[in-house]
Structure formats: structure tokens, C-alpha cells
mmCIF file of C-alpha atoms in Angstrom:
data_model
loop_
_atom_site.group_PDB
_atom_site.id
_atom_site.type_symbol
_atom_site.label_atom_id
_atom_site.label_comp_id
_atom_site.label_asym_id
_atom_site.label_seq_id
_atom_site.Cartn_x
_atom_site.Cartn_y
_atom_site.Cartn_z
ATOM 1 C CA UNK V 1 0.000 0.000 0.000
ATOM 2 C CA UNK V 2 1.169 3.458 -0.487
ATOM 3 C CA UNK V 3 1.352 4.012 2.851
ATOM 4 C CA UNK V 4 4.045 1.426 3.651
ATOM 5 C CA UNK V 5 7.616 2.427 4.511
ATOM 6 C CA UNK V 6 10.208 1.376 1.821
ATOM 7 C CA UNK V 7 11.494 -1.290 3.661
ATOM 8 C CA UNK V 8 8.180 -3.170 3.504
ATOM 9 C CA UNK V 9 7.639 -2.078 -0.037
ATOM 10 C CA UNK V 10 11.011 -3.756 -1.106
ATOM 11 C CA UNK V 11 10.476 -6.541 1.314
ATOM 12 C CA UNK V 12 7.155 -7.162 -0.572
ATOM 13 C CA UNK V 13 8.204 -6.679 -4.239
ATOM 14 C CA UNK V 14 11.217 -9.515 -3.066
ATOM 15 C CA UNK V 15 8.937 -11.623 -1.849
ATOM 16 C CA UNK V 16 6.763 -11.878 -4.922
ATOM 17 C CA UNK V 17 9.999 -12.976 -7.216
ATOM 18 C CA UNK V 18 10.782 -15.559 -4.560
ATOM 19 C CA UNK V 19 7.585 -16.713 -4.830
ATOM 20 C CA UNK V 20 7.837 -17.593 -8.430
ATOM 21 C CA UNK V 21 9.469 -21.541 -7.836
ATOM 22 C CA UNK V 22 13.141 -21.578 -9.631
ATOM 23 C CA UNK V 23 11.907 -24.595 -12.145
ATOM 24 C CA UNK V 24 9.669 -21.753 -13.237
ATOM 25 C CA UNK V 25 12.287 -19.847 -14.207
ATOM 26 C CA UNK V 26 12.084 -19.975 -18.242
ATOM 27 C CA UNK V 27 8.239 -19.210 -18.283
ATOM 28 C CA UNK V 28 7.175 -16.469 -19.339
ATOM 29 C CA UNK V 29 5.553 -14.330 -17.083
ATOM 30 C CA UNK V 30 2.043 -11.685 -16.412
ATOM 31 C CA UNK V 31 1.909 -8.915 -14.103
ATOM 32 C CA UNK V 32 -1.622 -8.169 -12.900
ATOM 33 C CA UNK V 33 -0.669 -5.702 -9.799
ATOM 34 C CA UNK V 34 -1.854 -2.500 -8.223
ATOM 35 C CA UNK V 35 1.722 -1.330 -7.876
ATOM 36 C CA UNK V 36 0.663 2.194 -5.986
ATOM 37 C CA UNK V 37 3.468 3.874 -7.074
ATOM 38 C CA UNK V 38 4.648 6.367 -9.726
ATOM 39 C CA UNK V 39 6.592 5.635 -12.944
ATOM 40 C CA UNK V 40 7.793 6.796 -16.159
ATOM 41 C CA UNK V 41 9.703 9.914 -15.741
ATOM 42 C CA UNK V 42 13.211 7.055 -16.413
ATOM 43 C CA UNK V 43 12.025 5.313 -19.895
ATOM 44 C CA UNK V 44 13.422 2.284 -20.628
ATOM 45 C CA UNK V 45 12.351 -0.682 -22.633
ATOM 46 C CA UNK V 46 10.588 -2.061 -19.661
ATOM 47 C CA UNK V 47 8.538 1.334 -19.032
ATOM 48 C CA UNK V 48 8.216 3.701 -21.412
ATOM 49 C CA UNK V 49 7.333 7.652 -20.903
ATOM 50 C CA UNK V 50 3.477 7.574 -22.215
ATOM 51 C CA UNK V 51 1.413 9.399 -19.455
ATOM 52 C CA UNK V 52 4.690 9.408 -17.185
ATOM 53 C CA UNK V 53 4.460 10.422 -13.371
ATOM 54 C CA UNK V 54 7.387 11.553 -11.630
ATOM 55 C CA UNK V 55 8.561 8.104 -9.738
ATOM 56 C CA UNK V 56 9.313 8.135 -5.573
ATOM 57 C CA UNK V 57 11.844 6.631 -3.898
ATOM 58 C CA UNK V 58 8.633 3.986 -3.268
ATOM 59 C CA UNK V 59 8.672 3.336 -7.228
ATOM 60 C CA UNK V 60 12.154 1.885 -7.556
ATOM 61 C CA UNK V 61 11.161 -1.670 -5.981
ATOM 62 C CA UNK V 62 8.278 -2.316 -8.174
ATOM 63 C CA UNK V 63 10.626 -0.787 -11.490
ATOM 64 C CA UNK V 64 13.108 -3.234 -10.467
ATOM 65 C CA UNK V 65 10.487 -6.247 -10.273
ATOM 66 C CA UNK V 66 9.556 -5.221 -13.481
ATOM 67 C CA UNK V 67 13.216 -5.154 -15.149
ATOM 68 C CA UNK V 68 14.535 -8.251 -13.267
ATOM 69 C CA UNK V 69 11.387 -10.332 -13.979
ATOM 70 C CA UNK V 70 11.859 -9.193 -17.933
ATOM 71 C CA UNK V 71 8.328 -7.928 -18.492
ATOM 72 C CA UNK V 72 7.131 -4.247 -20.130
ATOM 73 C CA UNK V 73 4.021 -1.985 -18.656
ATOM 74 C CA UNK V 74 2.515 -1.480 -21.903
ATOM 75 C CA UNK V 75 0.122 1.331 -20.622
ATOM 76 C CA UNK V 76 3.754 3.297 -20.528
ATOM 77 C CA UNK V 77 4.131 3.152 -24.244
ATOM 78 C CA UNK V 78 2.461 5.233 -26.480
ATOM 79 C CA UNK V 79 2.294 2.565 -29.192
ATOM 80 C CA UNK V 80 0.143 0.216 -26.892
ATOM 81 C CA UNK V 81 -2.241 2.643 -24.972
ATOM 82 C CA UNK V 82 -5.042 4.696 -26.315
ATOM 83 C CA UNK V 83 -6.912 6.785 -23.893
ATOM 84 C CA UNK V 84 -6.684 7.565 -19.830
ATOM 85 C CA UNK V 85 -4.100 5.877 -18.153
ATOM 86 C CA UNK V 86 -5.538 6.652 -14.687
ATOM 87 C CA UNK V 87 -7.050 3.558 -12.633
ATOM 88 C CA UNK V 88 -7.446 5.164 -9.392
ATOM 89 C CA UNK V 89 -8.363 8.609 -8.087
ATOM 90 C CA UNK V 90 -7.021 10.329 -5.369
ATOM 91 C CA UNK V 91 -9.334 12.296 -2.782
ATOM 92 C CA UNK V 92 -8.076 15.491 -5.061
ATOM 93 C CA UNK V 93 -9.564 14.280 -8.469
ATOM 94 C CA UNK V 94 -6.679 13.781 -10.542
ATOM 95 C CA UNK V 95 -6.791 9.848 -11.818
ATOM 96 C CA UNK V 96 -3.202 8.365 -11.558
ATOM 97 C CA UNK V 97 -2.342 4.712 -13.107
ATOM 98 C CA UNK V 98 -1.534 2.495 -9.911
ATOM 99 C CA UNK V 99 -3.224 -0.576 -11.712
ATOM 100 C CA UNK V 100 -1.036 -2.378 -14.345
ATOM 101 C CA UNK V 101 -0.490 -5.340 -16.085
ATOM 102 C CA UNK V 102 3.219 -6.359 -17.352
ATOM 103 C CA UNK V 103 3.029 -8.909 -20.147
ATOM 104 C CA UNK V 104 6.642 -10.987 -20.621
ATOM 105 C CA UNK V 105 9.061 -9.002 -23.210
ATOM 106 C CA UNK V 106 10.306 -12.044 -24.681
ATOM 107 C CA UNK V 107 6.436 -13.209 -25.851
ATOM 108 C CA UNK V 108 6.853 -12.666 -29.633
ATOM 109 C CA UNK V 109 3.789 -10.364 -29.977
ATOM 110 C CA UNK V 110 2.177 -9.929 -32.810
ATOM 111 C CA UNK V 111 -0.190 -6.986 -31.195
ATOM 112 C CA UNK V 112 -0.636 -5.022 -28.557
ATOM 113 C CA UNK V 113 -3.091 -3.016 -27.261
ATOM 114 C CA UNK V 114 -4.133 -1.472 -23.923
ATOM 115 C CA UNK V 115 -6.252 1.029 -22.367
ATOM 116 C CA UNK V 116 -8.429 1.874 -19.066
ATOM 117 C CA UNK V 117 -12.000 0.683 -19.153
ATOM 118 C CA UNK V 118 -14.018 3.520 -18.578
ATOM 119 C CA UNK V 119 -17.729 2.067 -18.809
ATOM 120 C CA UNK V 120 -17.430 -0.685 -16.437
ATOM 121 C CA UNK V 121 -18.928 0.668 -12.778
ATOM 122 C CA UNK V 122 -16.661 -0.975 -10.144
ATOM 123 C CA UNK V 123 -17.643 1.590 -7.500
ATOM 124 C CA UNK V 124 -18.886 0.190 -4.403
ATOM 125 C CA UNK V 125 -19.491 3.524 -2.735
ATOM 126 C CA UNK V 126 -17.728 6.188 -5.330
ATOM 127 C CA UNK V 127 -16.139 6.430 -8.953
ATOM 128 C CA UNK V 128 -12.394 6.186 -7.591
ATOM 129 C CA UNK V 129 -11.290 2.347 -9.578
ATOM 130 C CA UNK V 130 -10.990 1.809 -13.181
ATOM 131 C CA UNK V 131 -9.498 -1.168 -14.562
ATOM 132 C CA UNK V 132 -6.562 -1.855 -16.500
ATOM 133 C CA UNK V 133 -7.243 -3.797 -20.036
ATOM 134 C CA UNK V 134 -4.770 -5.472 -22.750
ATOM 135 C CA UNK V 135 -5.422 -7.087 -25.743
ATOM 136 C CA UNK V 136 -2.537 -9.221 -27.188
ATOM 137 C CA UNK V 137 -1.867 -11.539 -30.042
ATOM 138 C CA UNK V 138 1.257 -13.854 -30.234
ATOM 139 C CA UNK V 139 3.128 -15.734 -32.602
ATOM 140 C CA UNK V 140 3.018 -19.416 -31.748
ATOM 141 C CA UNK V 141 3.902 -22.993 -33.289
ATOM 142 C CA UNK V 142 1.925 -25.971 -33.357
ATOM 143 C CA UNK V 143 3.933 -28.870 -31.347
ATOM 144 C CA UNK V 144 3.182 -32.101 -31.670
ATOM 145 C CA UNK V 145 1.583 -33.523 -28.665
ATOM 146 C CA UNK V 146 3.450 -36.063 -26.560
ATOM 147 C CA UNK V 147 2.517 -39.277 -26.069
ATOM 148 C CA UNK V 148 1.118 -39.215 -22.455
ATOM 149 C CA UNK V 149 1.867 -42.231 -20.166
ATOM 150 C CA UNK V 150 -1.200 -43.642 -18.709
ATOM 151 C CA UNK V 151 -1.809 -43.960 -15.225
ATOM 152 C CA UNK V 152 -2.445 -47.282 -14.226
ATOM 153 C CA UNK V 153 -6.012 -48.272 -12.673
ATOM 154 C CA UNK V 154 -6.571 -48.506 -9.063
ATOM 155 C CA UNK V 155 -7.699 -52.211 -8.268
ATOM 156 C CA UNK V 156 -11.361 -52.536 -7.579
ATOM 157 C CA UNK V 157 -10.195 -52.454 -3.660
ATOM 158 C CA UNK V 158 -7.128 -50.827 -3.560
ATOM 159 C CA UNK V 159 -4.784 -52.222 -1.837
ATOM 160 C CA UNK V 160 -0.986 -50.792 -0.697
ATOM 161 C CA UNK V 161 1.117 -52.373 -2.933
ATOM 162 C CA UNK V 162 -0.489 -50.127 -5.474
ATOM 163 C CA UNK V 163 -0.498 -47.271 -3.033
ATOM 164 C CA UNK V 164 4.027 -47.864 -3.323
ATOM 165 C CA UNK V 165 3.658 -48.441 -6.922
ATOM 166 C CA UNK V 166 1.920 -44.913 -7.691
ATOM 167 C CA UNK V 167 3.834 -43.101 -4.918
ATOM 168 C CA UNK V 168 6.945 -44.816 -6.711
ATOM 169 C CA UNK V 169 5.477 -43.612 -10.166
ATOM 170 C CA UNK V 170 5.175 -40.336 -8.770
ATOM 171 C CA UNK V 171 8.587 -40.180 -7.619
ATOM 172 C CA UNK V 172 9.715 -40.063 -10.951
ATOM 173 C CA UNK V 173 8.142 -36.748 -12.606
ATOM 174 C CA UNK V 174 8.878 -33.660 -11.149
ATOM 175 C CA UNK V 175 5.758 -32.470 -12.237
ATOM 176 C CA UNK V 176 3.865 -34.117 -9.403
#
């Protein structure tokens, strides 16, 4: 939350790329994250300049999440986003964009497109949310489905020699 000190803010933005398990490493990744912070006034190919606030010392955690898990805020470029960028407005009036969504920058996208939905009514008791939107197309190739290993059917009773045998089984794909 804004209100957080900037140890708990980097604490936080830490925790959520530890939380990502290392076999996970090579996926590609989403962002979907009211970041409550600033950005834009530093382009780079993560976040661009389009509808740029000036970034806080409380900014620099989420901009490095951003960088280190290799993903762009397409509301910051101009190319992607047509219309507001403001998801949330302060007490004041003036919308600012603490809602994004970071789409991996090593997806080979085809399109992009992104803007702030303005006729869906999220208020519960005033107009102060808006949310983010993205529409993307990829590139991708078919690949042949692999053969999948059947499982092998429980007896009628099941008894614990096939309990071993499946725990066994089990044992042997990482993916259980």
C-alpha cells in the first residue's frame, strides 16, 4: 500500500519474485498488480514515458520487479495505450495509473493493445477504480503432442502395494 515504509515495499516486491518456484524460471511471465506507485519519468524498454508520473523513492522496488522479472508496462508506451491511463483517483480528483499489467518481453507479440476501461462501474461507494485492459496476439507454433503415459487403474479395492507403486510412479516426474 502506499502508505508502507520502503522497507516493507522492497520486502514485498522480493517476496513476490521468490515466490515464483526456480523450475519456473524460463516461463514467461504476467503482471496483474496494483503497484501504488509512480513511474515513467526514467524510460526504458521495460517502461516507457506515455502518461509518465514523476517516480518516488517507493517506485524503484516495483521498477526493479519489473526489469529483473523481464516484463514491459505497456500502458507506458504510447504505441500500446489509447486513452486515460488513470485507474485510481485520489481524494483530489486527478486519476493516476496504480493498476497495471506487465506482459513478458520475450512473448513474440504480434499486437498489442491497452487502455483503461471507462464504462465498467466498479464503485462500491464512489467512482475512484478503473481497470486496466490489454489485448494481445502472439506468434506461436503448433507442437506435436506427446505421447502421455497412462496412469495405471486402481484395483477394484485398492490395496498398498499399489499405493508404493503410484507413490513410486510419482517419484519419478517432477511435475507431481
Amino acid at each position: 500500500h502506499s502508505g508502507a515504509d520502503l522497507d516493507t515495499i522492497e520486502m514485498f516486491w522480493q517476496q513476490v519474485s521468490q515466490a515464483v518456484p526456480k523450475k519456473y524460471d524460463g516461463w514467461p511471465r504476467l503482471l496483474l498488480a496494483d503497484a501504488n506507485c509512480r513511474f515513467g519519468d526514467c524510460p526504458n524498454q521495460h517502461i516507457n514515458d506515455h502518461d509518465s508520473e514523476i517516480s518516488t523513492a517507493k517506485s524503484d522496488a516495483f521498477c526493479q520487479f519489473v526489469a529483473t522479472q523481464n516484463l514491459f508496462i505497456h500502458a507506458s508506451f504510447s504505441t500500446c495505450h489509447t486513452g486515460p491511463s488513470g485507474t485510481w483517483c485520489h481524494p483530489n480528483g486527478d486519476w493516476t495509473r496504480n493498476d497495471v499489467i506487465g506482459v513478458d518481453l520475450a512473448w513474440p507479440l504480434l499486437t498489442c493493445r491497452s487502455w483503461i476501461d471507462t464504462h465498467i462501474d466498479v464503485s462500491l461507494q464512489k467512482d475512484d477504480h478503473r481497470p486496466a485492459c490489454v489485448s494481445i496476439m502472439w506468434h506461436s507454433e503448433n507442437v506435436q503432442a506427446r505421447p502421455r503415459k497412462g496412469m495405471p487403474k486402481c484395483p477394484p479395492k485398492f490395496c498398498a502395494e499399489a499405493l508404493t507403486a503410484l507413490k513410486s510412479q510419482q517419484a519419478s516426474h517432477d511435475w507431481f
